[in-house]
CSV table of C-alpha atoms in Angstrom, one decimal:
chain,number,residue,atom,x,y,z
A,218,MET,CA,-82.0,45.5,194.3
A,219,ALA,CA,-80.5,48.8,195.8
A,220,ALA,CA,-77.7,48.6,193.1
A,221,VAL,CA,-80.2,48.0,190.3
A,222,ALA,CA,-82.3,51.0,191.6
A,223,SER,CA,-79.3,53.2,191.7
A,224,ARG,CA,-78.2,52.3,188.3
A,225,ALA,CA,-81.6,53.0,186.9
A,226,ALA,CA,-81.8,56.3,188.6
A,227,GLY,CA,-78.5,57.1,187.1
A,228,ILE,CA,-79.8,56.4,183.7
A,229,LEU,CA,-82.8,58.5,184.2
A,230,ARG,CA,-81.0,61.5,185.5
A,231,LEU,CA,-78.6,61.2,182.3
A,232,ARG,CA,-81.6,61.1,180.0
A,233,ALA,CA,-83.4,64.0,181.8
A,234,ALA,CA,-80.2,66.0,181.4
A,235,GLY,CA,-80.1,65.4,177.6
A,236,ALA,CA,-77.7,62.6,177.3
A,237,GLU,CA,-78.2,60.0,174.7
A,238,ARG,CA,-80.1,56.8,175.5
A,239,ARG,CA,-77.3,54.7,176.7
A,240,TRP,CA,-75.6,53.5,179.8
A,241,CYS,CA,-72.0,54.8,180.2
A,242,GLY,CA,-71.1,52.5,183.0
A,243,PRO,CA,-71.1,52.8,186.8
A,244,ARG,CA,-67.7,54.6,186.8
A,245,CYS,CA,-69.0,57.8,185.3
A,246,ALA,CA,-72.9,57.9,185.7
A,247,GLY,CA,-73.0,60.2,188.7
A,248,LEU,CA,-70.1,62.4,187.7
A,249,VAL,CA,-71.1,62.9,184.2
A,250,GLN,CA,-74.5,64.2,185.3
A,251,GLY,CA,-72.7,67.1,187.0
A,252,PHE,CA,-71.0,68.2,183.9
A,253,LEU,CA,-74.0,68.1,181.5
A,254,GLN,CA,-75.0,71.5,182.7
A,255,PRO,CA,-74.7,74.5,180.3
A,256,GLY,CA,-71.4,76.3,180.2
A,257,GLY,CA,-70.9,80.1,180.8
A,258,GLU,CA,-71.1,82.3,183.8
A,259,ASP,CA,-73.6,80.2,185.7
A,260,ALA,CA,-71.4,77.0,185.4
A,261,ALA,CA,-68.5,79.1,186.7
A,262,GLN,CA,-70.2,80.3,189.6
A,263,LYS,CA,-71.2,76.7,190.5
A,264,ARG,CA,-67.6,75.6,190.2
A,265,ARG,CA,-66.6,78.5,192.7
A,266,VAL,CA,-67.9,76.4,195.6
A,267,ALA,CA,-65.0,74.0,194.9
A,268,HIS,CA,-61.7,75.7,195.5
A,269,PHE,CA,-61.2,78.4,192.9
A,270,THR,CA,-62.6,80.7,190.2
A,271,PHE,CA,-61.5,80.3,186.6
A,272,GLN,CA,-59.7,83.4,185.4
A,273,PRO,CA,-59.6,83.6,181.6
A,274,ASP,CA,-56.5,85.2,179.8
A,275,PRO,CA,-56.8,88.2,177.7
A,276,GLU,CA,-58.0,87.6,174.1
A,277,SER,CA,-55.1,86.8,171.7
A,278,LEU,CA,-55.7,88.0,168.1
A,279,GLN,CA,-52.3,86.4,167.0
A,280,TYR,CA,-53.9,83.3,165.5
A,281,GLY,CA,-56.9,85.1,163.7
A,282,GLN,CA,-60.5,84.8,164.3
A,283,THR,CA,-61.7,83.7,167.9
A,284,GLN,CA,-64.7,82.1,169.2
A,285,LYS,CA,-66.0,81.8,172.8
A,286,MET,CA,-65.3,78.3,173.9
A,287,ASN,CA,-65.2,76.2,177.1
A,288,LEU,CA,-62.5,73.8,177.7
A,289,PHE,CA,-64.1,70.7,176.2
A,290,GLN,CA,-65.1,72.7,173.1
A,291,SER,CA,-61.5,73.8,172.4
A,292,ILE,CA,-60.4,70.2,172.7
A,293,THR,CA,-63.0,69.3,170.2
A,294,SER,CA,-61.8,71.9,167.9
A,295,ALA,CA,-58.2,70.8,168.2
A,296,LEU,CA,-59.3,67.2,167.4
A,297,ASP,CA,-61.3,68.5,164.5
A,298,ASN,CA,-58.3,70.5,163.0
A,299,SER,CA,-56.1,67.3,163.4
A,300,LEU,CA,-58.4,65.1,161.5
A,301,ALA,CA,-59.0,67.5,158.9
A,302,LYS,CA,-55.4,68.1,158.4
A,303,ASP,CA,-54.0,64.5,158.7
A,304,PRO,CA,-55.9,61.8,156.7
A,305,THR,CA,-54.1,59.2,158.9
A,306,ALA,CA,-55.3,60.6,162.2
A,307,VAL,CA,-57.9,58.4,164.1
A,308,ILE,CA,-59.6,59.0,167.6
A,309,PHE,CA,-60.6,56.0,169.6
A,310,GLY,CA,-61.7,55.1,173.3
A,311,GLU,CA,-64.6,54.1,175.4
A,312,ASP,CA,-67.6,55.8,174.2
A,313,VAL,CA,-66.0,58.5,171.9
A,314,ALA,CA,-68.2,57.7,168.9
A,315,PHE,CA,-71.1,59.3,170.4
A,316,GLY,CA,-69.1,62.1,171.8
A,317,GLY,CA,-67.6,60.8,174.9
A,318,VAL,CA,-68.8,61.2,178.5
A,319,PHE,CA,-67.6,64.8,178.6
A,320,ARG,CA,-68.5,65.5,174.8
A,321,CYS,CA,-65.0,66.1,173.7
A,322,THR,CA,-65.4,64.1,170.5
A,323,VAL,CA,-69.0,65.2,169.8
A,324,GLY,CA,-69.8,65.4,166.1
A,325,LEU,CA,-66.6,64.0,164.9
A,326,ARG,CA,-67.8,60.6,163.9
A,327,ASP,CA,-70.7,62.2,161.8
A,328,LYS,CA,-68.1,64.5,160.0
A,329,TYR,CA,-65.2,62.0,159.6
A,330,GLY,CA,-66.8,58.5,159.5
A,331,LYS,CA,-66.9,55.5,161.8
A,332,ASP,CA,-63.4,54.3,160.7
A,333,ARG,CA,-61.8,57.3,162.1
A,334,VAL,CA,-63.6,57.9,165.2
A,335,PHE,CA,-64.7,54.8,166.9
A,336,ASN,CA,-65.4,53.0,170.3
A,337,THR,CA,-63.2,50.5,171.9
A,338,PRO,CA,-63.8,47.8,174.6
A,339,LEU,CA,-63.6,49.0,178.2
A,340,CYS,CA,-59.9,47.9,178.4
A,341,GLU,CA,-57.4,50.7,178.9
A,342,GLN,CA,-54.3,48.4,178.2
A,343,GLY,CA,-55.9,47.4,175.0
A,344,ILE,CA,-56.6,51.0,174.0
A,345,VAL,CA,-53.1,52.0,174.4
A,346,GLY,CA,-51.6,48.9,172.9
A,347,PHE,CA,-53.8,49.5,169.9
A,348,GLY,CA,-52.7,53.1,169.7
A,349,ILE,CA,-49.0,52.0,169.8
A,350,GLY,CA,-49.7,49.7,166.9
A,351,ILE,CA,-51.2,52.3,164.8
A,352,ALA,CA,-48.6,54.8,165.7
A,353,VAL,CA,-45.8,52.3,164.7
A,354,THR,CA,-47.5,52.1,161.3
A,355,GLY,CA,-46.9,55.8,160.8
A,356,ALA,CA,-50.5,56.9,161.5
A,357,THR,CA,-51.6,59.4,164.0
A,358,ALA,CA,-53.3,57.8,166.9
A,359,ILE,CA,-55.2,59.7,169.5
A,360,ALA,CA,-56.3,57.5,172.2
A,361,GLU,CA,-58.8,58.5,175.1
A,362,ILE,CA,-58.7,56.9,178.6
A,363,GLN,CA,-62.1,57.8,180.0
A,364,PHE,CA,-60.7,58.9,183.4
A,365,ALA,CA,-57.0,59.6,184.3
A,366,ASP,CA,-57.7,57.3,187.4
A,367,TYR,CA,-58.1,54.2,185.2
A,368,ILE,CA,-54.8,54.9,183.2
A,369,PHE,CA,-53.1,52.3,185.4
A,370,PRO,CA,-54.1,49.2,183.6
A,371,ALA,CA,-52.3,50.7,180.8
A,372,PHE,CA,-49.2,51.5,182.8
A,373,ASP,CA,-47.2,48.6,181.4
A,374,GLN,CA,-48.1,49.7,177.7
A,375,ILE,CA,-47.1,53.2,178.3
A,376,VAL,CA,-43.9,52.8,180.3
A,377,ASN,CA,-42.5,49.6,178.9
A,378,GLU,CA,-43.8,49.8,175.2
A,379,ALA,CA,-44.7,53.3,174.1
A,380,ALA,CA,-41.9,55.1,176.0
A,381,LYS,CA,-39.1,52.7,175.2
A,382,TYR,CA,-40.1,51.9,171.6
A,383,ARG,CA,-37.6,54.3,170.2
A,384,TYR,CA,-34.9,53.2,172.6
A,385,ARG,CA,-35.0,49.5,171.9
A,386,SER,CA,-34.9,49.8,168.1
A,387,GLY,CA,-31.9,52.2,168.1
A,388,ASP,CA,-34.2,54.9,166.8
A,389,LEU,CA,-35.2,52.8,163.7
A,390,PHE,CA,-38.7,52.6,164.9
A,391,ASN,CA,-41.0,54.7,167.1
A,392,CYS,CA,-44.6,55.3,168.2
A,393,GLY,CA,-44.2,59.1,168.6
A,394,SER,CA,-47.5,59.8,166.7
A,395,LEU,CA,-49.3,58.4,169.8
A,396,THR,CA,-51.3,60.8,171.9
A,397,ILE,CA,-53.1,59.8,175.0
A,398,ARG,CA,-55.9,61.9,176.4
A,399,ALA,CA,-57.3,61.5,179.8
A,400,PRO,CA,-59.8,63.7,182.1
A,401,TRP,CA,-57.7,64.7,185.2
A,402,GLY,CA,-58.0,66.0,188.7
A,403,CYS,CA,-60.4,66.7,191.3
A,404,VAL,CA,-64.0,68.0,190.8
A,405,GLY,CA,-65.4,67.8,194.3
A,406,HIS,CA,-67.7,65.0,193.7
A,407,GLY,CA,-65.6,62.4,192.0
A,408,ALA,CA,-64.6,60.6,195.2
A,409,LEU,CA,-61.8,57.8,195.0
A,410,TYR,CA,-61.9,56.9,191.3
A,411,HIS,CA,-62.5,60.1,189.6
A,412,SER,CA,-60.3,62.8,191.2
A,413,GLN,CA,-56.7,61.5,190.8
A,414,SER,CA,-53.7,63.4,189.4
A,415,PRO,CA,-51.3,60.7,188.2
A,416,GLU,CA,-48.8,62.9,186.5
A,417,ALA,CA,-45.9,62.0,188.7
A,418,PHE,CA,-46.2,58.4,188.0
A,419,PHE,CA,-45.1,59.1,184.6
A,420,ALA,CA,-42.4,61.7,185.3
A,421,HIS,CA,-39.9,58.9,186.0
A,422,CYS,CA,-40.2,57.6,182.6
A,423,PRO,CA,-37.9,58.8,179.9
A,424,GLY,CA,-39.4,58.7,176.4
A,425,ILE,CA,-42.8,60.3,177.0
A,426,LYS,CA,-44.0,63.8,177.5
A,427,VAL,CA,-46.7,64.9,180.1
A,428,VAL,CA,-48.9,68.1,179.4
A,429,ILE,CA,-51.5,69.7,181.7
A,430,PRO,CA,-53.2,72.9,180.4
A,431,ARG,CA,-55.0,75.5,182.5
A,432,SER,CA,-57.6,77.1,180.1
A,433,PRO,CA,-59.2,76.4,176.7
A,434,PHE,CA,-56.8,78.6,174.8
A,435,GLN,CA,-53.9,76.7,176.2
A,436,ALA,CA,-55.7,73.4,175.9
A,437,LYS,CA,-56.1,73.5,172.0
A,438,GLY,CA,-52.5,74.8,171.4
A,439,LEU,CA,-50.8,72.2,173.5
A,440,LEU,CA,-52.9,69.4,172.4
A,441,LEU,CA,-52.1,70.1,168.7
A,442,SER,CA,-48.5,70.4,169.8
A,443,CYS,CA,-48.8,66.9,171.4
A,444,ILE,CA,-50.5,65.3,168.4
A,445,GLU,CA,-47.7,66.6,166.2
A,446,ASP,CA,-44.9,65.9,168.3
A,447,LYS,CA,-42.4,63.2,167.7
A,448,ASN,CA,-42.6,61.4,171.0
A,449,PRO,CA,-45.6,59.7,172.7
A,450,CYS,CA,-47.4,62.3,174.7
A,451,ILE,CA,-50.0,62.1,177.7
A,452,PHE,CA,-52.4,65.1,177.7
A,453,PHE,CA,-54.2,65.4,181.0
A,454,GLU,CA,-57.4,67.5,180.8
A,455,PRO,CA,-58.6,69.3,184.0
A,456,LYS,CA,-62.1,67.9,184.0
A,457,ILE,CA,-63.5,70.7,186.4
A,458,LEU,CA,-62.6,73.1,183.7
A,459,TYR,CA,-64.5,71.4,180.9
A,460,ARG,CA,-67.5,73.6,181.5
A,461,ALA,CA,-66.3,76.1,184.1
A,462,ALA,CA,-63.6,77.6,181.9
A,463,VAL,CA,-64.8,79.8,179.1
A,464,GLU,CA,-62.7,82.3,177.0
A,465,GLN,CA,-61.9,83.3,173.4
A,466,VAL,CA,-60.1,80.6,171.4
A,467,PRO,CA,-58.8,80.9,167.9
A,468,VAL,CA,-60.8,79.0,165.3
A,469,GLU,CA,-57.8,78.0,163.1
A,470,PRO,CA,-55.2,75.5,164.3
A,471,TYR,CA,-52.3,76.9,166.3
A,472,LYS,CA,-49.6,75.4,168.6
A,473,ILE,CA,-48.0,76.3,172.0
A,474,PRO,CA,-44.5,74.9,172.4
A,475,LEU,CA,-44.1,72.0,174.8
A,476,SER,CA,-41.5,72.2,177.5
A,477,GLN,CA,-42.0,76.0,178.0
A,478,ALA,CA,-43.4,77.3,181.2
A,479,GLU,CA,-45.3,80.6,181.2
A,480,VAL,CA,-44.7,83.6,183.5
A,481,ILE,CA,-48.3,84.8,183.7
A,482,GLN,CA,-47.7,87.3,186.4
A,483,GLU,CA,-44.3,89.0,187.3
A,484,GLY,CA,-43.4,89.6,190.8
A,485,SER,CA,-40.4,90.1,193.1
A,486,ASP,CA,-41.1,88.4,196.6
A,487,VAL,CA,-41.8,84.8,195.8
A,488,THR,CA,-42.4,82.4,193.0
A,489,LEU,CA,-45.6,80.5,192.8
A,490,VAL,CA,-45.5,77.4,190.5
A,491,ALA,CA,-48.5,75.1,189.5
A,492,TRP,CA,-50.3,73.5,186.6
A,493,GLY,CA,-53.8,72.8,185.6
A,494,THR,CA,-56.6,74.0,187.9
A,495,GLN,CA,-54.0,74.9,190.7
A,496,VAL,CA,-52.8,77.9,188.4
A,497,HIS,CA,-56.2,79.6,189.2
A,498,VAL,CA,-55.9,78.8,192.8
A,499,ILE,CA,-52.4,80.4,193.2
A,500,ARG,CA,-53.7,83.4,191.2
A,501,GLU,CA,-56.2,83.9,194.0
A,502,VAL,CA,-53.6,83.4,196.6
A,503,ALA,CA,-51.2,85.9,194.8
A,504,SER,CA,-53.9,88.5,194.8
A,505,MET,CA,-54.6,88.1,198.4
A,506,ALA,CA,-51.1,88.1,199.3
A,507,GLN,CA,-50.5,91.3,197.4
A,508,GLU,CA,-53.7,93.0,199.0
A,509,LYS,CA,-53.5,92.0,202.6
A,510,LEU,CA,-49.6,91.5,203.0
A,511,GLY,CA,-48.0,93.6,200.3
A,512,VAL,CA,-46.2,90.5,198.8
A,513,SER,CA,-45.4,90.5,195.2
A,514,CYS,CA,-46.0,87.0,193.7
A,515,GLU,CA,-44.4,85.8,190.4
A,516,ILE,CA,-46.7,83.1,189.0
A,517,ILE,CA,-45.5,80.3,186.6
A,518,ASP,CA,-47.8,77.9,184.9
A,519,LEU,CA,-45.5,75.0,184.2
A,520,ARG,CA,-47.9,73.4,181.4
A,521,THR,CA,-45.4,70.7,180.5
A,522,ILE,CA,-44.6,68.4,183.4
A,523,VAL,CA,-42.2,66.2,181.5
A,524,PRO,CA,-39.8,67.4,180.3
A,525,TRP,CA,-40.2,70.6,182.6
A,526,ASP,CA,-38.9,74.0,182.0
A,527,MET,CA,-36.4,74.2,184.8
A,528,ASP,CA,-34.6,77.3,183.4
A,529,THR,CA,-37.8,79.5,183.7
A,530,VAL,CA,-38.4,78.3,187.0
A,531,CYS,CA,-34.9,78.7,188.4
A,532,LYS,CA,-34.5,82.1,186.8
A,533,SER,CA,-37.4,83.3,188.8
A,534,VAL,CA,-36.4,81.8,192.0
A,535,VAL,CA,-33.1,83.4,191.6
A,536,LYS,CA,-34.9,86.7,191.3
A,537,THR,CA,-37.4,86.2,194.2
A,538,GLY,CA,-35.5,84.0,196.6
A,539,ARG,CA,-38.6,82.0,197.7
A,540,LEU,CA,-40.6,79.3,195.9
A,541,LEU,CA,-44.1,77.6,196.6
A,542,ILE,CA,-45.4,75.0,194.4
A,543,SER,CA,-48.8,73.8,194.5
A,544,HIS,CA,-50.4,70.6,192.9
A,545,GLU,CA,-53.5,68.4,193.6
A,546,ALA,CA,-51.5,65.1,193.8
A,547,PRO,CA,-50.6,63.7,197.1
A,548,LEU,CA,-47.5,65.4,198.6
A,549,THR,CA,-45.2,62.4,199.0
A,550,GLY,CA,-43.7,61.6,195.7
A,551,GLY,CA,-45.5,64.6,194.0
A,552,PHE,CA,-43.8,66.5,191.2
A,553,ALA,CA,-43.4,69.4,193.4
A,554,SER,CA,-40.6,67.4,195.2
A,555,GLU,CA,-38.7,67.1,191.8
A,556,ILE,CA,-39.0,70.8,191.2
A,557,SER,CA,-38.0,71.7,194.7
A,558,SER,CA,-34.9,69.3,194.7
A,559,THR,CA,-33.7,70.8,191.3
A,560,VAL,CA,-34.1,74.2,192.4
A,561,GLN,CA,-32.2,73.7,195.5
A,562,CYS,CA,-29.3,71.6,193.8
A,563,LYS,CA,-28.9,74.0,191.1
A,564,HIS,CA,-28.8,77.2,193.4
A,565,VAL,CA,-28.6,76.7,196.9
A,566,ILE,CA,-25.6,74.2,196.5
A,567,ASP,CA,-24.1,75.9,193.6
A,568,ASP,CA,-24.3,79.5,194.9
A,569,PHE,CA,-23.9,79.0,198.6
A,570,LEU,CA,-21.5,76.1,198.7
A,571,GLU,CA,-19.3,77.4,195.6
A,572,LYS,CA,-20.2,74.3,193.4
A,573,ALA,CA,-19.4,71.8,196.1
A,574,LYS,CA,-18.2,68.5,195.1
A,575,LEU,CA,-21.7,67.2,194.3
A,576,THR,CA,-23.4,66.2,191.0
A,577,PHE,CA,-26.6,64.2,189.9
A,578,LEU,CA,-25.3,60.6,189.3
A,579,SER,CA,-28.1,59.3,187.1
A,580,GLN,CA,-29.5,60.6,183.7
A,581,GLU,CA,-32.7,61.2,182.2
A,582,GLN,CA,-32.6,58.1,179.8
A,583,CYS,CA,-33.4,54.4,179.6
A,584,CYS,CA,-30.8,51.9,180.3
A,585,LEU,CA,-29.2,51.2,176.8
A,586,THR,CA,-29.2,47.9,175.0
A,587,THR,CA,-25.5,47.1,174.6
A,588,ILE,CA,-23.0,46.3,177.6
A,589,LYS,CA,-20.8,49.2,176.1
A,590,PHE,CA,-23.5,51.8,176.5
A,591,ALA,CA,-25.6,50.4,179.3
A,592,VAL,CA,-23.6,51.9,182.1
A,593,VAL,CA,-23.6,55.4,180.6
A,594,GLY,CA,-26.6,56.5,182.7
A,595,ILE,CA,-26.0,54.3,185.8
A,596,PRO,CA,-24.0,55.7,189.0
A,597,ASN,CA,-20.7,53.8,188.9
A,598,GLY,CA,-18.8,55.4,191.6
A,599,VAL,CA,-18.1,58.7,193.4
A,600,ARG,CA,-17.9,61.6,191.0
A,601,LYS,CA,-16.4,64.8,191.9
A,602,ASN,CA,-16.6,68.5,190.3
A,603,VAL,CA,-12.9,69.5,190.3
A,604,SER,CA,-13.4,72.3,187.8
């Protein structure tokens, strides 16, 4: 009875907040209620009690007329642009037809029809598998996983099917027109199953790209780049920013290049690297460090996790001599370890040990299909740098 009462209370709260008369499932009821608040400064102030304050970037007129949007509205705008431009594009996932639990697809079914914006069963493996099939036919598939925490049932489809499709066909076939969207990260009241940051799980998988934006402007440009990229992409959306992040965003479509980090503040004493919401956290840290300690921080938003922009990061570390990396995911096995390892191997070893006899043995690729080429990326003995 307690469970029934709790479920009923959740439905009433959603209805009172203005949601449609429907039940979106136990996994999202309480969480969604917190996101059905109006956007703007009030929402930003509420989010401040979490762990950061959103800092908008200066308005860019490079892409024409702009409009004030929060992050979910900028994503809606990107999806709208894609559907308008590409008649093969379809959007699908749990509850996307009515607008999605975070309202990112609101109005798109009415505008483009139920054959292009539609619901799926609650089965993440099926959603991604369906998306792979659509992409293989040449259409543009935009799949939504309702929460990044629930992407794991689709792990096999992403890692063993989508990422390897091009490899196993010798580049004759691919599903590069597949983009997987998923709300991501901590919100402060999401608990175990609505707070995870699983980007590092996919960083070990050649064949896919992983992208995480920090703001509405970045989200629209990066999402459009993912949708038009020739490789399957996972686009994680910081859900705490859906309402809290508000800034001027171009109305017309534009793209931000993938795999290019952005130096959003130059400095000389230490390099700070982050992505998603943590960019705003380290911005606050940099401000405090400058004000209280006189420490000049260079801030880098990585933006694309895979493949990441090691040149920009390493160039900055050479200048500052220090590196701090911040992410929401657990420490062990987090992507910060990869960044730290790469920076140390490229510079500590190369510069201070005069290019010692050490190289990376494995390569960023799948094991190839023929015996002749299968050993190309596999360590097969001691390699020495004798140059």
